mmCIF file of C-alpha atoms in Angstrom:
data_model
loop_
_atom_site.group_PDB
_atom_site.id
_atom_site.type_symbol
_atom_site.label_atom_id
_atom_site.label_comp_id
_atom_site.label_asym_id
_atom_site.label_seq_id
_atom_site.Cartn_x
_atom_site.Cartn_y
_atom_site.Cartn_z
ATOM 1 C CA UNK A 1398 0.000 0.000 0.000
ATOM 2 C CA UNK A 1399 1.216 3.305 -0.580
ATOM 3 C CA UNK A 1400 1.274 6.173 1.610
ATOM 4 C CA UNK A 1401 0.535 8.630 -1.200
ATOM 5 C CA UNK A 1402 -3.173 6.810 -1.620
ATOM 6 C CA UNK A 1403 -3.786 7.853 2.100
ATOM 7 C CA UNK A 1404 -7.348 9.613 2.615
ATOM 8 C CA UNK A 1405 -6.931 12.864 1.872
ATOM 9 C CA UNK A 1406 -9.796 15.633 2.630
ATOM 10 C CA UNK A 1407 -12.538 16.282 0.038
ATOM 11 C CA UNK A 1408 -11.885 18.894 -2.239
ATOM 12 C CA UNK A 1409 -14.363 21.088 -4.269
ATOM 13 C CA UNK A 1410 -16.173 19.937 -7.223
ATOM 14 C CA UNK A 1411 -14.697 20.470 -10.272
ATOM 15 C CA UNK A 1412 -16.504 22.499 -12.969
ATOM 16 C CA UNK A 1413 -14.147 21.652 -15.738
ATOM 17 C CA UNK A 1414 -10.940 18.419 -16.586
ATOM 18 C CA UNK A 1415 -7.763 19.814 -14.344
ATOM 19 C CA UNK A 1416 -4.822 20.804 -16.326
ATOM 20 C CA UNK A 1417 -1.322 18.942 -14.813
ATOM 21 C CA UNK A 1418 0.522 22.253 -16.851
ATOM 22 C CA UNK A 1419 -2.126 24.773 -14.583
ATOM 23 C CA UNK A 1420 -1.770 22.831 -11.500
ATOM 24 C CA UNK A 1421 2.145 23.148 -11.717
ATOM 25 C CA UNK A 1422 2.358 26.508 -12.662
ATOM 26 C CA UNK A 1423 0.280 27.314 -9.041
ATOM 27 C CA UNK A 1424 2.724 25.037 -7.365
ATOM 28 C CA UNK A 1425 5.910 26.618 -8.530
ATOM 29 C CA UNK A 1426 4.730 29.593 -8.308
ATOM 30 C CA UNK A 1427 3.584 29.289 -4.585
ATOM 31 C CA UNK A 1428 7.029 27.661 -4.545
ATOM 32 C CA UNK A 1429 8.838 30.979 -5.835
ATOM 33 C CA UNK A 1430 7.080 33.506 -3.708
ATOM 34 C CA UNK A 1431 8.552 30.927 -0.693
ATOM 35 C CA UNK A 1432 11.638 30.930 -2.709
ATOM 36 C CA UNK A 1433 11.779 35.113 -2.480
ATOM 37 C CA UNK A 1434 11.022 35.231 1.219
ATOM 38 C CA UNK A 1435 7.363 35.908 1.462
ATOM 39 C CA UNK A 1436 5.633 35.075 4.649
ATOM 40 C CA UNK A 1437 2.647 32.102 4.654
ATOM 41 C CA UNK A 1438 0.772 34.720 6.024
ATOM 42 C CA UNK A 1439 1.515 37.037 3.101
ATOM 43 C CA UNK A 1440 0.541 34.242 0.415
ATOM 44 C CA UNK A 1441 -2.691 35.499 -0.558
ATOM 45 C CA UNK A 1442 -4.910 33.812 -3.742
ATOM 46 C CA UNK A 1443 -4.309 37.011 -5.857
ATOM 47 C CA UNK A 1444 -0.725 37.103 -5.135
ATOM 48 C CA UNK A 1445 0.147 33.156 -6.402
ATOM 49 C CA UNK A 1446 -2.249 33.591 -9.419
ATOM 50 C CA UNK A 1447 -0.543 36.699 -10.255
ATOM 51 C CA UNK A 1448 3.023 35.157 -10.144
ATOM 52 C CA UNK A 1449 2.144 31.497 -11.774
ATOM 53 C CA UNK A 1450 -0.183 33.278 -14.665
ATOM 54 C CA UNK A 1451 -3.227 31.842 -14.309
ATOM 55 C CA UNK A 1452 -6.302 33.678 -12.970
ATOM 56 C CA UNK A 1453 -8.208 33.046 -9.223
ATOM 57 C CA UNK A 1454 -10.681 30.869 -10.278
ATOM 58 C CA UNK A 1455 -8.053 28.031 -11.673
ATOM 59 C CA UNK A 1456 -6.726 27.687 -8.127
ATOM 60 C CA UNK A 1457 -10.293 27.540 -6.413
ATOM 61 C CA UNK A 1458 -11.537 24.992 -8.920
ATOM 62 C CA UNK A 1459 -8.493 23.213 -7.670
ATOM 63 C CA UNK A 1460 -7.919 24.008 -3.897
ATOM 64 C CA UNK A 1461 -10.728 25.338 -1.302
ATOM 65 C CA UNK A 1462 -8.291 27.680 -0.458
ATOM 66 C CA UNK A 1463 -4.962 28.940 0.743
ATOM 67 C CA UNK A 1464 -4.312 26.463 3.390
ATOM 68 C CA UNK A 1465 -5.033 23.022 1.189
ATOM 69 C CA UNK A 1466 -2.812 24.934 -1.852
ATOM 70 C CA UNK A 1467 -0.133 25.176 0.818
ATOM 71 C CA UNK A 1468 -0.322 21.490 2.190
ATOM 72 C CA UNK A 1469 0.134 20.078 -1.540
ATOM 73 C CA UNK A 1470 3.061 22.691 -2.219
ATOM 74 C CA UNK A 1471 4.746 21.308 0.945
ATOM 75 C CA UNK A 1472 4.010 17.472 -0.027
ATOM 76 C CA UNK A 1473 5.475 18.128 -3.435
ATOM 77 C CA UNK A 1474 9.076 19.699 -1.883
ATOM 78 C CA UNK A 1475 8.578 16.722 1.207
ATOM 79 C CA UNK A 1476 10.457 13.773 -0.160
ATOM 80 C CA UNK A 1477 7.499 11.385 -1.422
ATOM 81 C CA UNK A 1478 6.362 8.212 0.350
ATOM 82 C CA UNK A 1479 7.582 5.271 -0.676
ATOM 83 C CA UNK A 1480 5.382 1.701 -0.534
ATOM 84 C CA UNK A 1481 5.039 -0.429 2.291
ATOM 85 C CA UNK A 1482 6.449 -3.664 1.513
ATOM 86 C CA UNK A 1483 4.140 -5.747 3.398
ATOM 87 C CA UNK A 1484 5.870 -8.655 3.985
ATOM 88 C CA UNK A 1485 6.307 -8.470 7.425
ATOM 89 C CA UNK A 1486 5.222 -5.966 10.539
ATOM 90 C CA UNK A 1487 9.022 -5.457 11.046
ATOM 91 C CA UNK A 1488 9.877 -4.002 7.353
ATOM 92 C CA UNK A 1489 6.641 -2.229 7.137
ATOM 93 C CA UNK A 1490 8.007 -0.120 10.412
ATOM 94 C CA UNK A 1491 11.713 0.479 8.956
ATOM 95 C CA UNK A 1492 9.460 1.744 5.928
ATOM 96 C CA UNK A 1493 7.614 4.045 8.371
ATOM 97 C CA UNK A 1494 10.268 5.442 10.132
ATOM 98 C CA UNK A 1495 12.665 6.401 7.131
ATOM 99 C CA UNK A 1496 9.274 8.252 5.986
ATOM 100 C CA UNK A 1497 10.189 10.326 8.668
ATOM 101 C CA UNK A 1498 14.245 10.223 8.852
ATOM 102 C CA UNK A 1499 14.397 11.421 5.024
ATOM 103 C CA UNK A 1500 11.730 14.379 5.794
ATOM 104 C CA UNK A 1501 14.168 15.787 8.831
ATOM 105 C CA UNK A 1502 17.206 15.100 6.328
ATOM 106 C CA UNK A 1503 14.711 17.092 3.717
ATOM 107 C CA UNK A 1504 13.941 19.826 6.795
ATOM 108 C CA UNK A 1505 17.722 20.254 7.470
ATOM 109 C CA UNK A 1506 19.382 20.904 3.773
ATOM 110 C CA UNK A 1507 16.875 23.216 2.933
ATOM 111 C CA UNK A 1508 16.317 26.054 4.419
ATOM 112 C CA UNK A 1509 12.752 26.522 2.159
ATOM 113 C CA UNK A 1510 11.719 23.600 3.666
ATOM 114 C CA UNK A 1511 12.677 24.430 7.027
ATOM 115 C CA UNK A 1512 11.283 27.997 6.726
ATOM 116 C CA UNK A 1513 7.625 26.539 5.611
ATOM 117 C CA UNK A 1514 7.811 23.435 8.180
ATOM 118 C CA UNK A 1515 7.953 26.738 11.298
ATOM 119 C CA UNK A 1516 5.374 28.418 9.776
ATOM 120 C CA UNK A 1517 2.979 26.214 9.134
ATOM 121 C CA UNK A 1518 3.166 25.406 13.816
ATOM 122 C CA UNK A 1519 2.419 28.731 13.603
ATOM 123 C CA UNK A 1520 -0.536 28.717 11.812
ATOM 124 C CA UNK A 1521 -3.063 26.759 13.552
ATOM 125 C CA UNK A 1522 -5.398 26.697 10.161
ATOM 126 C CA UNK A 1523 -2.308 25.353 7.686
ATOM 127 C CA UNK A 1524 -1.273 22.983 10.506
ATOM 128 C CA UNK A 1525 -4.763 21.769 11.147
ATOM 129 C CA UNK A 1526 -4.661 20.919 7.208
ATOM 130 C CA UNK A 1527 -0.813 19.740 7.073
ATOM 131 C CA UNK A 1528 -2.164 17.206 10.110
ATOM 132 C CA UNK A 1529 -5.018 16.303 8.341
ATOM 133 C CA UNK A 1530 -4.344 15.087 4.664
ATOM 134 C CA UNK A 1531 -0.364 14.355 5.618
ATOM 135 C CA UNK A 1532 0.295 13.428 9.828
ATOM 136 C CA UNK A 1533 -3.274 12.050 10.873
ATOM 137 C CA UNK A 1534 -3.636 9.349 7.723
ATOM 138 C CA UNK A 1535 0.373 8.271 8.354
ATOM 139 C CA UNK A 1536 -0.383 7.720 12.153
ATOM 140 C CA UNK A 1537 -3.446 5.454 11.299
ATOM 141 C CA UNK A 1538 -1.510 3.209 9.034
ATOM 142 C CA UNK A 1539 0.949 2.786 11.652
ATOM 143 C CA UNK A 1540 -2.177 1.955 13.767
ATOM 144 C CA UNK A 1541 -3.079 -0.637 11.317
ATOM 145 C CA UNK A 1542 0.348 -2.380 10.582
ATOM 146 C CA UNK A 1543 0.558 -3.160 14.470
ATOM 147 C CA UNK A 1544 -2.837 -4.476 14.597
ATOM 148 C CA UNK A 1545 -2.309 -6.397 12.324
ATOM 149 C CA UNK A 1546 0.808 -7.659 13.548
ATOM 150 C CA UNK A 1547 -1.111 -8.495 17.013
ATOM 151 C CA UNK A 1548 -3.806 -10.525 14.494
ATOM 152 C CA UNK A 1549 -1.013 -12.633 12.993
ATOM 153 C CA UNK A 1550 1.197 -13.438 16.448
ATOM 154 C CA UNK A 1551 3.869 -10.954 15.573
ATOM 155 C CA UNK A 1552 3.379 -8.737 18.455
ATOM 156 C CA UNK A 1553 2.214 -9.046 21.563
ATOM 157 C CA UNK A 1554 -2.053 -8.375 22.541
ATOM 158 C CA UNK A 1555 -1.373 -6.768 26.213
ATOM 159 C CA UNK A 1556 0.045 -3.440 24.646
ATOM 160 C CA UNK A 1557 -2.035 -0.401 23.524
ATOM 161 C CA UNK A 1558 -0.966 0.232 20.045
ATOM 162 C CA UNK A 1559 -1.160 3.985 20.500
ATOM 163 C CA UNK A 1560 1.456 3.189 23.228
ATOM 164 C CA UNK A 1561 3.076 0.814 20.957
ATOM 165 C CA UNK A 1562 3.276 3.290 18.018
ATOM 166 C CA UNK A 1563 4.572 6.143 20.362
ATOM 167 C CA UNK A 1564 7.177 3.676 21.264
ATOM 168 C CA UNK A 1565 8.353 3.554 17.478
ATOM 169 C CA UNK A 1566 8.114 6.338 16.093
ATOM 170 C CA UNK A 1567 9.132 8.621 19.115
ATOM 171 C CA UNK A 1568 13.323 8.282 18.686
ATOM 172 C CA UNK A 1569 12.952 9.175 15.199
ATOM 173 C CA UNK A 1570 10.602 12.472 16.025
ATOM 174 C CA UNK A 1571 13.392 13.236 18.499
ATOM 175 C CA UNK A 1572 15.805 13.071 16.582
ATOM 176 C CA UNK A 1573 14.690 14.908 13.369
ATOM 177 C CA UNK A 1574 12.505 17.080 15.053
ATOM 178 C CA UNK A 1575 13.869 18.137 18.596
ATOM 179 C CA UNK A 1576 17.613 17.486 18.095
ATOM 180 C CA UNK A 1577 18.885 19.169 15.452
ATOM 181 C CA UNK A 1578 22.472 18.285 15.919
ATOM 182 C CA UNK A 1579 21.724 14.569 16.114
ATOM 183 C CA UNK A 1580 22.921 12.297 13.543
ATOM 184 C CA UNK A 1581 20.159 10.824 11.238
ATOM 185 C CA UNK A 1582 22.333 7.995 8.966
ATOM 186 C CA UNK A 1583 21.403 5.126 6.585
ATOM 187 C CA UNK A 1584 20.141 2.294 8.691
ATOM 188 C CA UNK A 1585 19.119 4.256 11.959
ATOM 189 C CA UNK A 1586 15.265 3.129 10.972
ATOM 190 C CA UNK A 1587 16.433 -0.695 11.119
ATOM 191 C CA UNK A 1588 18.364 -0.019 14.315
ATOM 192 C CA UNK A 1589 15.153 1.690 16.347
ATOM 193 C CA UNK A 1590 12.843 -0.880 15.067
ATOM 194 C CA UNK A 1591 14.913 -3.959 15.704
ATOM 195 C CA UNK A 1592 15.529 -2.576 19.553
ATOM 196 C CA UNK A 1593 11.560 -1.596 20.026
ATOM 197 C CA UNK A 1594 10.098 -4.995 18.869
ATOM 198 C CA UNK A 1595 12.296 -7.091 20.632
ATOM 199 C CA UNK A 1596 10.354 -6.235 23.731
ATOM 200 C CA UNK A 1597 7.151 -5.999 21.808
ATOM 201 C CA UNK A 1598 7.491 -9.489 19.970
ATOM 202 C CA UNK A 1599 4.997 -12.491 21.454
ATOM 203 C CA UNK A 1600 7.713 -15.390 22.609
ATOM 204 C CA UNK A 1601 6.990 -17.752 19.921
ATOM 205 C CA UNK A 1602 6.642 -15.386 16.767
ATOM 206 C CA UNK A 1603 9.706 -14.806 14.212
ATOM 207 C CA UNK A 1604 12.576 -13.646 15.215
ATOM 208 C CA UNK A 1605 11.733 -13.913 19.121
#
């Protein structure tokens, strides 16, 4: 399954076929007034269409407004999501977790990135959409691989998999989020998972 065909919200009817050449003349050019220094809070509708040549109404029949145009300019610069493997609860977690060690490597070399990433905490409507069609859906798949990996006997049943998933994913957070002078290299994914699920591994299942 891939992450990119997470639930995203509902946007707006569409009046008319979208245009991929329209579409990506909004992006970049929400892209280039980031690019030039101008504030989220600056980024108005009239600006963007002004700058990527197209008029208003293209980026409303596309986006509801400036907050969802803002979340999709920020997935497209975000390193994209790679597919879960499935063959095991294990590798599906590695997968998970470099999801988010490649967006703090992403966060750290550029500064665009790192620029939009503090603005959007700061803007409690663009973060409410940022969590919403990019956080909330990644969190319930993690949900759903360690169900499933209490179903099959890979993990064990007497652990809350909220408490379970915090377990996981929290080192990474820490460490690309909170820690800024923390290493973040090739195979630190394997390393955290490997440690966490040897105490969350049933007795008798794989690799016990």
């Amino acid at each position: 399954m891939s992450l990119a065909e997470s639930p995203r919200p509902a946007g707006p009817a569409r009046g008319r076929p979208r245009s991929e050449a329209v579409e990506r003349a909004i992006v970049e050019g929400t892209m280039k007034l980031l690019e030039d220094g101008v504030p989220l809070a600056e980024l108005s509708i009239e600006r963007i269409a002004r700058t990527a040549g197209v008029g208003k109404a293209a980026i409303y029949r596309r986006w509801r407004g400036k907050e969802e145009l803002f979340v999709d300019v920020v997935r497209t610069a975000e390193p994209p999501d790679p597919e879960l493997p499935g063959t095991s609860v294990r590798d599906d977690l590695v997968v998970l977790l470099e999801i988010l060690r490649r967006r703090g490597l992403a966060s750290r070399s550029s500064a665009i990135l790192h620029s939009v990433h503090a603005q959007m905490k700061s803007s409690p409507r663009v973060w409410a959409a940022y969590h919403s069609a990019v956080i909330a859906p990644r969190h319930r798949l993690g949900l759903e691989i360690l169900r499933r990996g209490q179903a099959n006997g890979e993990l064990r049943t007497d652990i809350d998999v909220e408490v379970m998933h915090d377990i996981i994913v929290g080192p990474m957070l820490v460490r690309s989020l909170l820690r800024a002078d923390a290493d973040l290299p090739e195979g630190l994914s394997e390393r955290i998972v490997d440690t966490v699920l040897d105490g969350l591994r049933t007795v008798s299942s794989p690799g016990a």
